[in-house]
CSV table of C-alpha atoms in Angstrom, one decimal:
chain,number,residue,atom,x,y,z
A,1,MET,CA,72.7,118.1,91.7
A,2,ARG,CA,75.3,115.5,92.7
A,3,PRO,CA,75.9,115.3,96.5
A,4,LEU,CA,79.2,116.4,98.0
A,5,CYS,CA,81.4,114.6,100.4
A,6,LEU,CA,83.6,116.5,102.8
A,7,LEU,CA,87.0,115.0,103.6
A,8,PHE,CA,88.9,116.7,106.5
A,9,ASP,CA,92.4,116.4,107.5
A,10,CYS,CA,92.7,116.1,111.3
A,11,ASP,CA,95.8,117.7,112.8
A,12,GLY,CA,95.9,121.4,112.2
A,13,THR,CA,92.6,121.4,110.4
A,14,LEU,CA,90.1,120.1,113.0
A,15,VAL,CA,92.2,119.9,116.1
A,16,ASP,CA,95.1,122.0,117.4
A,17,SER,CA,97.3,119.0,118.0
A,18,GLU,CA,100.4,120.1,116.1
A,19,PRO,CA,102.1,122.1,119.0
A,20,LEU,CA,101.7,119.0,121.2
A,21,LEU,CA,103.0,116.7,118.5
A,22,ALA,CA,105.9,118.9,117.7
A,23,ASP,CA,106.9,119.1,121.4
A,24,GLU,CA,106.8,115.3,121.9
A,25,MET,CA,108.6,114.7,118.6
A,26,ALA,CA,111.4,117.1,119.7
A,27,THR,CA,111.8,115.2,123.1
A,28,SER,CA,111.9,111.8,121.4
A,29,LEU,CA,114.3,112.7,118.5
A,30,ASN,CA,116.7,114.6,120.7
A,31,ALA,CA,116.9,111.5,123.0
A,32,VAL,CA,118.3,109.5,120.1
A,33,GLY,CA,120.7,112.2,119.0
A,34,LEU,CA,118.7,113.8,116.1
A,35,PRO,CA,118.7,117.6,116.6
A,36,PHE,CA,115.1,118.8,116.3
A,37,GLN,CA,113.1,121.6,117.8
A,38,ALA,CA,109.3,121.9,118.0
A,39,ALA,CA,109.6,124.9,115.6
A,40,ASP,CA,111.2,122.6,113.0
A,41,TYR,CA,108.0,120.7,112.7
A,42,ILE,CA,105.8,123.7,112.2
A,43,GLY,CA,108.2,125.4,109.8
A,44,GLU,CA,109.4,122.5,107.7
A,45,PHE,CA,107.7,119.1,108.4
A,46,ARG,CA,104.1,120.0,109.1
A,47,GLY,CA,101.8,117.1,108.0
A,48,ALA,CA,104.7,114.8,107.1
A,49,ARG,CA,105.0,111.1,108.2
A,50,PHE,CA,107.1,110.6,111.3
A,51,ARG,CA,109.4,108.1,109.6
A,52,HIS,CA,109.9,110.6,106.7
A,53,ILE,CA,111.0,113.2,109.2
A,54,VAL,CA,113.4,110.7,110.9
A,55,ALA,CA,114.9,109.7,107.5
A,56,GLU,CA,115.5,113.3,106.5
A,57,LEU,CA,117.1,114.0,109.9
A,58,GLU,CA,119.3,110.9,109.5
A,59,ARG,CA,120.4,112.1,106.1
A,60,ARG,CA,121.5,115.4,107.7
A,61,HIS,CA,122.9,114.2,111.0
A,62,GLY,CA,123.8,110.5,110.7
A,63,SER,CA,121.9,107.3,111.2
A,64,VAL,CA,120.2,106.0,114.3
A,65,ASP,CA,120.2,102.3,115.3
A,66,ALA,CA,117.0,101.0,113.5
A,67,GLN,CA,116.1,98.9,116.6
A,68,ARG,CA,115.7,102.1,118.6
A,69,LEU,CA,113.2,103.6,116.2
A,70,GLU,CA,110.2,101.4,116.8
A,71,PRO,CA,110.2,101.7,120.6
A,72,LEU,CA,111.0,105.4,120.2
A,73,GLU,CA,107.9,106.0,118.0
A,74,ARG,CA,105.7,103.8,120.2
A,75,GLU,CA,106.7,105.7,123.4
A,76,MET,CA,106.3,109.1,121.6
A,77,ARG,CA,102.8,108.2,120.5
A,78,ALA,CA,101.8,106.9,123.9
A,79,ASN,CA,102.9,110.2,125.5
A,80,LEU,CA,101.2,112.2,122.8
A,81,ASN,CA,97.9,110.3,123.2
A,82,ARG,CA,97.9,111.0,127.0
A,83,ARG,CA,98.4,114.8,126.2
A,84,LEU,CA,95.8,114.8,123.5
A,85,ALA,CA,93.2,113.3,125.8
A,86,THR,CA,93.7,116.1,128.4
A,87,ASP,CA,95.2,119.2,126.6
A,88,LEU,CA,93.7,119.2,123.1
A,89,THR,CA,91.4,121.9,121.8
A,90,PRO,CA,89.6,122.2,118.4
A,91,ILE,CA,90.9,124.6,115.8
A,92,GLU,CA,89.2,127.9,116.2
A,93,GLY,CA,85.9,127.8,114.2
A,94,ALA,CA,86.0,124.1,113.5
A,95,THR,CA,83.1,123.2,115.9
A,96,GLU,CA,81.0,126.0,114.5
A,97,ALA,CA,81.7,125.1,110.9
A,98,LEU,CA,81.0,121.4,111.4
A,99,ALA,CA,77.7,122.2,113.1
A,100,VAL,CA,76.5,124.1,110.0
A,101,LEU,CA,77.7,121.4,107.6
A,102,ALA,CA,76.5,118.4,109.6
A,103,SER,CA,74.0,117.3,107.0
A,104,ILE,CA,76.7,116.6,104.5
A,105,PRO,CA,78.6,113.2,104.5
A,106,MET,CA,82.0,113.7,106.2
A,107,GLY,CA,85.1,111.8,106.8
A,108,VAL,CA,88.6,112.4,108.4
A,109,VAL,CA,91.7,111.6,106.3
A,110,SER,CA,94.9,111.7,108.3
A,111,ASN,CA,98.6,110.6,108.0
A,112,GLY,CA,98.3,109.7,111.7
A,113,PRO,CA,97.2,106.3,113.3
A,114,THR,CA,93.5,105.6,113.8
A,115,ASN,CA,93.8,105.6,117.6
A,116,LYS,CA,95.3,109.1,117.5
A,117,ILE,CA,92.5,110.4,115.2
A,118,ARG,CA,89.9,108.8,117.5
A,119,THR,CA,91.5,110.2,120.6
A,120,SER,CA,91.7,113.7,119.1
A,121,LEU,CA,88.1,113.8,118.0
A,122,GLN,CA,86.8,112.4,121.3
A,123,ALA,CA,88.9,114.9,123.3
A,124,THR,CA,87.4,117.8,121.3
A,125,GLY,CA,83.8,116.5,121.1
A,126,LEU,CA,83.9,116.1,117.3
A,127,ASP,CA,83.8,112.3,117.2
A,128,GLU,CA,80.0,112.0,116.8
A,129,LEU,CA,80.0,113.9,113.5
A,130,PHE,CA,82.2,111.4,111.8
A,131,GLY,CA,81.3,108.0,113.3
A,132,GLU,CA,83.6,105.3,111.8
A,133,HIS,CA,84.5,107.4,108.8
A,134,LEU,CA,88.1,107.7,109.9
A,135,PHE,CA,90.8,107.0,107.3
A,136,SER,CA,94.3,106.5,108.5
A,137,ALA,CA,97.4,106.3,106.3
A,138,TYR,CA,98.6,103.5,108.6
A,139,ASP,CA,95.5,101.4,107.6
A,140,ALA,CA,95.7,102.2,103.9
A,141,GLN,CA,99.5,102.0,103.9
A,142,CYS,CA,99.6,105.2,101.8
A,143,TRP,CA,100.8,108.5,103.2
A,144,LYS,CA,100.1,112.1,101.9
A,145,PRO,CA,101.4,113.6,99.6
A,146,ASP,CA,100.6,110.4,97.7
A,147,PRO,CA,96.9,110.8,96.5
A,148,GLY,CA,96.2,107.2,97.4
A,149,LEU,CA,94.9,107.9,100.9
A,150,TYR,CA,92.4,110.5,99.7
A,151,LEU,CA,91.3,108.1,96.9
A,152,HIS,CA,90.9,105.3,99.4
A,153,ALA,CA,88.7,107.5,101.6
A,154,ALA,CA,86.5,108.5,98.6
A,155,ARG,CA,86.0,104.8,97.7
A,156,GLN,CA,85.1,103.9,101.3
A,157,MET,CA,82.7,106.8,101.5
A,158,GLY,CA,81.1,105.8,98.2
A,159,PHE,CA,81.9,109.0,96.3
A,160,ALA,CA,83.8,109.7,93.1
A,161,PRO,CA,86.9,111.9,93.7
A,162,ALA,CA,85.3,114.7,91.6
A,163,ASP,CA,82.4,114.8,94.1
A,164,CYS,CA,84.7,115.2,97.1
A,165,VAL,CA,85.9,118.4,98.8
A,166,ALA,CA,89.1,118.0,100.8
A,167,ILE,CA,89.9,120.4,103.5
A,168,ASP,CA,93.5,120.3,104.6
A,169,ASP,CA,95.9,122.7,106.3
A,170,SER,CA,99.2,121.1,105.2
A,171,LEU,CA,100.9,121.4,101.8
A,172,VAL,CA,101.4,117.7,101.6
A,173,GLY,CA,97.7,117.2,102.2
A,174,VAL,CA,96.7,119.8,99.6
A,175,GLN,CA,99.0,118.3,97.1
A,176,ALA,CA,97.6,114.8,97.7
A,177,ALA,CA,94.0,115.9,97.3
A,178,LEU,CA,94.7,117.9,94.2
A,179,ALA,CA,96.5,114.9,92.7
A,180,ALA,CA,93.4,112.8,93.6
A,181,GLY,CA,91.2,115.0,91.4
A,182,MET,CA,89.2,116.6,94.3
A,183,THR,CA,88.1,120.1,94.9
A,184,VAL,CA,90.6,121.3,97.6
A,185,ILE,CA,90.2,123.9,100.3
A,186,HIS,CA,93.5,124.9,101.8
A,187,LEU,CA,93.1,126.1,105.4
A,188,ASN,CA,96.0,128.5,105.3
A,189,ARG,CA,96.4,129.6,108.9
A,190,PHE,CA,99.9,131.0,108.2
A,191,PRO,CA,99.3,133.1,105.1
A,192,ASP,CA,102.3,135.4,105.8
A,193,VAL,CA,104.7,132.5,105.3
A,194,GLU,CA,102.8,129.9,103.3
A,195,GLU,CA,101.3,130.1,99.8
A,196,THR,CA,98.3,128.1,98.7
A,197,PRO,CA,99.2,125.8,95.8
A,198,GLU,CA,97.7,126.5,92.4
A,199,GLY,CA,94.4,124.8,91.9
A,200,ALA,CA,93.3,125.0,95.6
A,201,LEU,CA,90.9,127.4,97.2
A,202,SER,CA,92.2,129.3,100.2
A,203,ILE,CA,90.6,130.2,103.5
A,204,THR,CA,92.4,131.5,106.6
A,205,SER,CA,89.8,130.5,109.2
A,206,MET,CA,87.4,127.5,109.6
A,207,PHE,CA,84.7,130.1,110.2
A,208,GLN,CA,84.8,130.8,106.4
A,209,LEU,CA,84.3,127.1,105.4
A,210,PRO,CA,80.4,127.0,105.4
A,211,THR,CA,80.3,130.0,103.0
A,212,VAL,CA,82.8,128.4,100.6
A,213,ILE,CA,80.9,125.1,100.6
A,214,SER,CA,77.6,126.9,100.0
A,215,ARG,CA,79.2,128.6,97.0
A,216,LEU,CA,80.5,125.3,95.6
A,217,ASN,CA,77.0,123.8,95.9
A,218,GLN,CA,75.5,126.8,94.1
A,219,ALA,CA,78.1,126.6,91.3
A,220,GLN,CA,77.4,122.9,90.9
A,221,ALA,CA,73.6,123.5,90.7
A,222,MET,CA,74.1,126.2,88.0
A,223,ALA,CA,76.4,123.9,86.0
A,224,ASN,CA,73.7,121.2,86.1
């Protein structure tokens, strides 16, 4: 039986950082005249790159001086990192699921910067499970929903895409992993308002993940 590699998204999949991110994003964007509420991130932009969000808001509301954007993002991320270090908690069931799956190779694949991933995992006590297997879009220069980030992570982990299982809560992440040719598990924590894309498996809680991985292993063993 071929070994599996588990590739986890970070925000909203392993750690409950999205409310903090949305709050800081709203503060920063409103400061430069781009109307944005924390609920807008959860409802429309979850998982998207910050600069993509800015570009879409500029399209709707008018351009912002480009020289203001870099310091704006830098200050926002500094404020967010301070809050992540003190206020962040794991997604319910993540700690328990990872403990069960700890013998399987794992990596984290995120649209966020590496220092944000590291801060989030350290704050929630999940860092030791992943070591240096942290794959940031800012390092790879490739952002979900482009499949390149997941493909980069698979290469670095030493696995073919077909032997990787991606676990992601955002639609952009699910789309990226599907396009990369991976088995995809959509952590759909908002099933009343969000549909799982065709081709992905759906769970509504991280507590369900070990059972799904066990079934995938069994199906692979039978196929071989």
